[in-house]
mmCIF file of N, CA, C and O in Angstrom:
data_model
loop_
_atom_site.group_PDB
_atom_site.id
_atom_site.type_symbol
_atom_site.label_atom_id
_atom_site.label_comp_id
_atom_site.label_asym_id
_atom_site.label_seq_id
_atom_site.Cartn_x
_atom_site.Cartn_y
_atom_site.Cartn_z
ATOM 1 N N MET A 652 96.051 110.533 105.481
ATOM 2 C CA MET A 652 96.136 109.195 105.075
ATOM 3 C C MET A 652 96.517 108.243 106.108
ATOM 4 O O MET A 652 96.263 108.549 107.263
ATOM 5 N N CYS A 653 97.194 107.206 106.048
ATOM 6 C CA CYS A 653 97.662 106.204 107.055
ATOM 7 C C CYS A 653 98.944 106.613 107.709
ATOM 8 O O CYS A 653 99.913 106.134 107.261
ATOM 9 N N ARG A 654 98.832 107.473 108.648
ATOM 10 C CA ARG A 654 100.018 107.936 109.308
ATOM 11 C C ARG A 654 100.812 106.851 110.061
ATOM 12 O O ARG A 654 102.071 107.039 110.223
ATOM 13 N N SER A 655 100.120 105.824 110.437
ATOM 14 C CA SER A 655 100.885 104.759 111.212
ATOM 15 C C SER A 655 101.551 103.734 110.243
ATOM 16 O O SER A 655 102.307 102.937 110.613
ATOM 17 N N ILE A 656 101.417 103.826 108.919
ATOM 18 C CA ILE A 656 102.162 103.008 107.987
ATOM 19 C C ILE A 656 103.511 103.734 107.861
ATOM 20 O O ILE A 656 103.654 104.801 107.379
ATOM 21 N N LYS A 657 104.584 103.012 107.994
ATOM 22 C CA LYS A 657 105.981 103.497 107.861
ATOM 23 C C LYS A 657 106.488 103.267 106.460
ATOM 24 O O LYS A 657 106.065 102.231 105.882
ATOM 25 N N THR A 658 107.447 104.048 106.031
ATOM 26 C CA THR A 658 108.081 103.822 104.658
ATOM 27 C C THR A 658 108.939 102.437 104.887
ATOM 28 O O THR A 658 109.621 102.249 105.853
ATOM 29 N N LEU A 659 108.817 101.708 103.879
ATOM 30 C CA LEU A 659 109.531 100.365 103.999
ATOM 31 C C LEU A 659 110.703 100.321 103.055
ATOM 32 O O LEU A 659 111.054 99.096 102.573
ATOM 33 N N ARG A 660 111.243 101.284 102.555
ATOM 34 C CA ARG A 660 112.436 101.210 101.599
ATOM 35 C C ARG A 660 113.545 101.950 102.121
ATOM 36 O O ARG A 660 113.365 102.892 103.049
ATOM 37 N N PRO A 661 114.732 101.593 101.849
ATOM 38 C CA PRO A 661 115.928 102.286 102.241
ATOM 39 C C PRO A 661 115.935 103.857 101.613
ATOM 40 O O PRO A 661 115.296 103.877 100.503
ATOM 41 N N PRO A 662 116.515 104.765 102.218
ATOM 42 C CA PRO A 662 117.236 104.772 103.335
ATOM 43 C C PRO A 662 116.307 104.817 104.683
ATOM 44 O O PRO A 662 116.904 104.891 105.723
ATOM 45 N N VAL A 663 115.029 105.064 104.506
ATOM 46 C CA VAL A 663 114.260 105.168 105.745
ATOM 47 C C VAL A 663 114.338 103.926 106.573
ATOM 48 O O VAL A 663 114.478 103.922 107.859
ATOM 49 N N LEU A 664 114.205 102.750 106.031
ATOM 50 C CA LEU A 664 114.374 101.507 106.616
ATOM 51 C C LEU A 664 115.595 100.888 106.203
ATOM 52 O O LEU A 664 115.729 100.579 104.965
ATOM 53 N N PRO A 665 116.706 100.880 106.972
ATOM 54 C CA PRO A 665 118.038 100.479 106.538
ATOM 55 C C PRO A 665 118.103 99.129 105.967
ATOM 56 O O PRO A 665 118.986 98.795 105.114
ATOM 57 N N GLU A 666 117.402 98.179 106.592
ATOM 58 C CA GLU A 666 117.401 96.778 106.100
ATOM 59 C C GLU A 666 116.212 96.455 105.250
ATOM 60 O O GLU A 666 115.297 97.331 105.188
ATOM 61 N N GLU A 667 116.163 95.328 104.518
ATOM 62 C CA GLU A 667 115.043 95.077 103.646
ATOM 63 C C GLU A 667 113.790 94.813 104.534
ATOM 64 O O GLU A 667 113.939 94.421 105.581
ATOM 65 N N ALA A 668 112.739 95.354 104.053
ATOM 66 C CA ALA A 668 111.500 95.047 104.782
ATOM 67 C C ALA A 668 111.104 93.573 104.824
ATOM 68 O O ALA A 668 111.239 92.865 103.788
ATOM 69 N N THR A 669 110.687 93.060 105.897
ATOM 70 C CA THR A 669 110.356 91.626 105.974
ATOM 71 C C THR A 669 108.875 91.347 105.650
ATOM 72 O O THR A 669 108.134 92.401 105.478
ATOM 73 N N GLU A 670 108.490 90.278 105.345
ATOM 74 C CA GLU A 670 107.119 89.881 105.083
ATOM 75 C C GLU A 670 106.204 90.399 106.186
ATOM 76 O O GLU A 670 105.066 90.851 105.903
ATOM 77 N N ASP A 671 106.495 90.359 107.447
ATOM 78 C CA ASP A 671 105.766 90.838 108.506
ATOM 79 C C ASP A 671 105.609 92.404 108.394
ATOM 80 O O ASP A 671 104.531 92.812 108.717
ATOM 81 N N ASP A 672 106.667 93.188 108.075
ATOM 82 C CA ASP A 672 106.575 94.499 107.883
ATOM 83 C C ASP A 672 105.564 94.962 106.782
ATOM 84 O O ASP A 672 104.709 95.661 106.898
ATOM 85 N N ILE A 673 105.701 94.181 105.636
ATOM 86 C CA ILE A 673 104.700 94.391 104.544
ATOM 87 C C ILE A 673 103.331 94.063 104.914
ATOM 88 O O ILE A 673 102.383 94.789 104.487
ATOM 89 N N ARG A 674 103.157 92.989 105.516
ATOM 90 C CA ARG A 674 101.709 92.561 105.900
ATOM 91 C C ARG A 674 101.154 93.640 106.949
ATOM 92 O O ARG A 674 99.999 93.865 106.809
ATOM 93 N N ALA A 675 101.943 94.105 107.843
ATOM 94 C CA ALA A 675 101.450 94.957 108.886
ATOM 95 C C ALA A 675 101.013 96.225 108.146
ATOM 96 O O ALA A 675 100.061 96.869 108.488
ATOM 97 N N ALA A 676 101.794 96.687 107.161
ATOM 98 C CA ALA A 676 101.524 97.908 106.428
ATOM 99 C C ALA A 676 100.169 97.617 105.502
ATOM 100 O O ALA A 676 99.265 98.612 105.626
ATOM 101 N N ALA A 677 100.029 96.451 104.968
ATOM 102 C CA ALA A 677 98.856 96.137 104.305
ATOM 103 C C ALA A 677 97.579 96.214 105.193
ATOM 104 O O ALA A 677 96.558 96.686 104.754
ATOM 105 N N LEU A 678 97.721 95.581 106.314
ATOM 106 C CA LEU A 678 96.659 95.509 107.230
ATOM 107 C C LEU A 678 96.261 96.997 107.632
ATOM 108 O O LEU A 678 95.039 97.059 107.793
ATOM 109 N N GLN A 679 97.194 97.740 107.952
ATOM 110 C CA GLN A 679 96.814 99.015 108.459
ATOM 111 C C GLN A 679 96.126 99.761 107.295
ATOM 112 O O GLN A 679 95.183 100.511 107.511
ATOM 113 N N TYR A 680 96.549 99.623 105.997
ATOM 114 C CA TYR A 680 95.801 100.243 104.882
ATOM 115 C C TYR A 680 94.378 99.852 104.814
ATOM 116 O O TYR A 680 93.428 100.531 104.572
ATOM 117 N N VAL A 681 94.190 98.436 104.833
ATOM 118 C CA VAL A 681 92.935 97.928 104.633
ATOM 119 C C VAL A 681 92.058 98.456 105.887
ATOM 120 O O VAL A 681 90.849 98.718 105.684
ATOM 121 N N ARG A 682 92.456 98.388 107.038
ATOM 122 C CA ARG A 682 91.774 98.934 108.133
ATOM 123 C C ARG A 682 91.404 100.403 107.955
ATOM 124 O O ARG A 682 90.181 100.718 108.173
ATOM 125 N N LYS A 683 92.248 101.216 107.417
ATOM 126 C CA LYS A 683 91.914 102.595 107.266
ATOM 127 C C LYS A 683 90.848 102.804 106.171
ATOM 128 O O LYS A 683 89.888 103.508 106.420
ATOM 129 N N VAL A 684 91.001 102.153 105.068
ATOM 130 C CA VAL A 684 90.031 102.258 103.943
ATOM 131 C C VAL A 684 88.871 101.634 104.278
ATOM 132 O O VAL A 684 87.797 102.278 103.963
ATOM 133 N N SER A 685 88.667 100.547 104.886
ATOM 134 C CA SER A 685 87.402 99.921 105.259
ATOM 135 C C SER A 685 86.684 100.509 106.485
ATOM 136 O O SER A 685 85.428 100.288 106.560
ATOM 137 N N GLY A 686 87.521 101.097 107.345
ATOM 138 C CA GLY A 686 86.886 101.662 108.519
ATOM 139 C C GLY A 686 86.700 100.572 109.618
ATOM 140 O O GLY A 686 86.111 100.900 110.673
ATOM 141 N N PHE A 687 87.264 99.397 109.488
ATOM 142 C CA PHE A 687 87.045 98.236 110.404
ATOM 143 C C PHE A 687 88.473 97.878 110.964
ATOM 144 O O PHE A 687 89.380 97.714 110.163
ATOM 145 N N ARG A 688 88.638 97.908 112.277
ATOM 146 C CA ARG A 688 89.710 97.411 112.837
ATOM 147 C C ARG A 688 89.827 95.826 112.667
ATOM 148 O O ARG A 688 90.742 95.336 112.368
ATOM 149 N N ALA A 689 88.641 95.253 112.939
ATOM 150 C CA ALA A 689 88.527 93.758 112.758
ATOM 151 C C ALA A 689 87.043 93.632 112.117
ATOM 152 O O ALA A 689 86.185 94.069 112.591
ATOM 153 N N PRO A 690 87.091 93.066 110.963
ATOM 154 C CA PRO A 690 85.770 92.830 110.369
ATOM 155 C C PRO A 690 84.771 91.898 110.863
ATOM 156 O O PRO A 690 85.261 90.922 111.657
ATOM 157 N N ALA A 691 83.599 92.018 110.728
ATOM 158 C CA ALA A 691 82.540 90.923 111.146
ATOM 159 C C ALA A 691 82.870 89.659 110.377
ATOM 160 O O ALA A 691 83.498 89.836 109.268
ATOM 161 N N ALA A 692 82.361 88.634 110.895
ATOM 162 C CA ALA A 692 82.574 87.352 110.229
ATOM 163 C C ALA A 692 82.284 87.242 108.648
ATOM 164 O O ALA A 692 82.899 86.763 107.882
ATOM 165 N N HIS A 693 81.096 87.847 108.407
ATOM 166 C CA HIS A 693 80.578 87.993 107.124
ATOM 167 C C HIS A 693 81.437 88.772 106.083
ATOM 168 O O HIS A 693 81.370 88.681 104.827
ATOM 169 N N ASN A 694 82.464 89.536 106.657
ATOM 170 C CA ASN A 694 83.389 90.380 105.937
ATOM 171 C C ASN A 694 84.879 89.933 105.904
ATOM 172 O O ASN A 694 85.620 90.480 105.326
ATOM 173 N N ARG A 695 85.036 88.826 106.728
ATOM 174 C CA ARG A 695 86.394 88.345 106.947
ATOM 175 C C ARG A 695 87.045 87.953 105.682
ATOM 176 O O ARG A 695 88.267 88.357 105.479
ATOM 177 N N GLU A 696 86.487 87.249 104.805
ATOM 178 C CA GLU A 696 87.148 86.630 103.671
ATOM 179 C C GLU A 696 87.553 87.837 102.698
ATOM 180 O O GLU A 696 88.740 87.829 102.220
ATOM 181 N N VAL A 697 86.665 88.758 102.462
ATOM 182 C CA VAL A 697 87.116 89.886 101.486
ATOM 183 C C VAL A 697 88.121 90.747 102.252
ATOM 184 O O VAL A 697 88.989 91.264 101.581
ATOM 185 N N PHE A 698 88.126 90.889 103.472
ATOM 186 C CA PHE A 698 89.111 91.658 104.296
ATOM 187 C C PHE A 698 90.408 91.120 104.047
ATOM 188 O O PHE A 698 91.412 91.717 103.771
ATOM 189 N N ASP A 699 90.515 89.758 104.420
ATOM 190 C CA ASP A 699 91.794 89.027 104.292
ATOM 191 C C ASP A 699 92.329 89.103 102.850
ATOM 192 O O ASP A 699 93.471 89.161 102.613
ATOM 193 N N HIS A 700 91.413 88.956 101.998
ATOM 194 C CA HIS A 700 91.795 88.867 100.502
ATOM 195 C C HIS A 700 92.454 90.215 100.200
ATOM 196 O O HIS A 700 93.548 90.260 99.511
ATOM 197 N N ALA A 701 91.871 91.291 100.618
ATOM 198 C CA ALA A 701 92.360 92.502 100.340
ATOM 199 C C ALA A 701 93.703 92.825 101.006
ATOM 200 O O ALA A 701 94.729 93.372 100.405
ATOM 201 N N VAL A 702 93.933 92.337 102.219
ATOM 202 C CA VAL A 702 95.255 92.480 102.755
ATOM 203 C C VAL A 702 96.389 91.664 102.107
ATOM 204 O O VAL A 702 97.447 92.169 101.814
ATOM 205 N N ASP A 703 95.945 90.518 101.672
ATOM 206 C CA ASP A 703 96.867 89.645 100.875
ATOM 207 C C ASP A 703 97.217 90.356 99.492
ATOM 208 O O ASP A 703 98.492 90.285 99.143
ATOM 209 N N ALA A 704 96.283 90.859 98.798
ATOM 210 C CA ALA A 704 96.461 91.495 97.575
ATOM 211 C C ALA A 704 97.349 92.668 97.764
ATOM 212 O O ALA A 704 98.306 92.948 96.952
ATOM 213 N N ILE A 705 97.164 93.586 98.749
ATOM 214 C CA ILE A 705 97.942 94.707 98.939
ATOM 215 C C ILE A 705 99.337 94.310 99.447
ATOM 216 O O ILE A 705 100.237 94.950 98.987
ATOM 217 N N ALA A 706 99.389 93.377 100.276
ATOM 218 C CA ALA A 706 100.817 92.800 100.682
ATOM 219 C C ALA A 706 101.665 92.377 99.394
ATOM 220 O O ALA A 706 102.751 92.757 99.327
ATOM 221 N N THR A 707 100.943 91.593 98.476
ATOM 222 C CA THR A 707 101.694 91.196 97.255
ATOM 223 C C THR A 707 102.116 92.344 96.492
ATOM 224 O O THR A 707 103.174 92.460 95.932
ATOM 225 N N ALA A 708 101.232 93.360 96.291
ATOM 226 C CA ALA A 708 101.490 94.534 95.493
ATOM 227 C C ALA A 708 102.570 95.397 96.039
ATOM 228 O O ALA A 708 103.542 95.847 95.369
ATOM 229 N N THR A 709 102.597 95.275 97.368
ATOM 230 C CA THR A 709 103.682 96.103 98.169
ATOM 231 C C THR A 709 105.089 95.473 97.883
ATOM 232 O O THR A 709 106.029 96.081 97.676
ATOM 233 N N ALA A 710 105.050 94.195 98.060
ATOM 234 C CA ALA A 710 106.189 93.393 97.839
ATOM 235 C C ALA A 710 106.837 93.634 96.437
ATOM 236 O O ALA A 710 108.075 93.801 96.276
ATOM 237 N N GLU A 711 105.883 93.570 95.427
ATOM 238 C CA GLU A 711 106.468 93.748 94.046
ATOM 239 C C GLU A 711 106.785 95.144 93.824
ATOM 240 O O GLU A 711 107.927 95.337 93.243
ATOM 241 N N LEU A 712 106.243 96.081 94.454
ATOM 242 C CA LEU A 712 106.721 97.490 94.309
ATOM 243 C C LEU A 712 108.116 97.777 94.941
ATOM 244 O O LEU A 712 109.003 98.283 94.309
ATOM 245 N N LEU A 713 108.282 97.092 96.148
ATOM 246 C CA LEU A 713 109.489 97.326 96.912
ATOM 247 C C LEU A 713 110.716 96.615 96.117
ATOM 248 O O LEU A 713 111.838 97.116 95.941
ATOM 249 N N ALA A 714 110.309 95.453 95.557
ATOM 250 C CA ALA A 714 111.319 94.761 94.800
ATOM 251 C C ALA A 714 111.770 95.561 93.368
ATOM 252 O O ALA A 714 112.904 95.350 92.973
ATOM 253 N N GLY A 715 110.920 96.291 92.980
ATOM 254 C CA GLY A 715 111.062 96.887 91.622
ATOM 255 C C GLY A 715 111.724 98.318 91.769
ATOM 256 O O GLY A 715 112.228 98.850 90.766
ATOM 257 N N LEU A 716 111.679 98.901 92.950
ATOM 258 C CA LEU A 716 112.145 100.240 93.081
ATOM 259 C C LEU A 716 113.669 100.276 92.993
ATOM 260 O O LEU A 716 114.263 99.455 93.508
ATOM 261 N N GLU A 717 114.097 101.412 92.349
ATOM 262 C CA GLU A 717 115.404 101.621 92.354
ATOM 263 C C GLU A 717 115.771 102.980 93.112
ATOM 264 O O GLU A 717 115.160 104.004 92.860
ATOM 265 N N VAL A 718 116.520 102.852 94.213
ATOM 266 C CA VAL A 718 116.786 104.006 95.121
ATOM 267 C C VAL A 718 118.152 104.603 94.788
ATOM 268 O O VAL A 718 119.106 103.642 94.803
ATOM 269 N N ARG A 719 118.287 105.740 94.517
ATOM 270 C CA ARG A 719 119.684 106.350 94.178
ATOM 271 C C ARG A 719 120.647 105.995 95.304
ATOM 272 O O ARG A 719 120.315 106.233 96.466
ATOM 273 N N GLY A 720 121.659 105.555 95.008
ATOM 274 C CA GLY A 720 122.834 105.321 95.925
ATOM 275 C C GLY A 720 122.624 103.881 96.656
ATOM 276 O O GLY A 720 123.484 103.630 97.559
ATOM 277 N N ALA A 721 121.612 103.219 96.367
ATOM 278 C CA ALA A 721 121.431 101.936 97.129
ATOM 279 C C ALA A 721 121.466 100.785 96.154
ATOM 280 O O ALA A 721 121.151 101.013 94.860
ATOM 281 N N PRO A 722 122.094 99.663 96.458
ATOM 282 C CA PRO A 722 122.127 98.530 95.510
ATOM 283 C C PRO A 722 120.767 98.000 95.188
ATOM 284 O O PRO A 722 119.866 98.210 96.053
ATOM 285 N N ARG A 723 120.586 97.691 93.940
ATOM 286 C CA ARG A 723 119.271 97.097 93.477
ATOM 287 C C ARG A 723 119.001 95.745 94.255
ATOM 288 O O ARG A 723 119.951 95.061 94.332
ATOM 289 N N ARG A 724 117.825 95.557 94.699
ATOM 290 C CA ARG A 724 117.439 94.390 95.471
ATOM 291 C C ARG A 724 117.258 93.223 94.464
ATOM 292 O O ARG A 724 116.784 93.428 93.422
ATOM 293 N N ALA A 725 117.553 92.026 94.917
ATOM 294 C CA ALA A 725 117.314 90.842 94.100
ATOM 295 C C ALA A 725 115.815 90.676 94.151
ATOM 296 O O ALA A 725 115.022 90.767 95.158
ATOM 297 N N GLY A 726 115.293 90.257 92.904
ATOM 298 C CA GLY A 726 113.756 90.139 92.794
ATOM 299 C C GLY A 726 113.292 88.768 93.374
ATOM 300 O O GLY A 726 112.342 88.523 93.749
#
């Protein structure tokens, strides 16, 4: 799968993932799935929309996860 995407939750990442961390992971995922490092102009809108949607889903996932031994994050 996407080996360059790092885990974004504690204890692997000791601090909270930033928006930049989440967006970078989403971008890597979309690049891997689409096969495009940078889309052509006619695919830019759908590519960017996918990155946004995956970044949003990732942020929601991280906010809702409960990690044993770690305090629950504020939503």
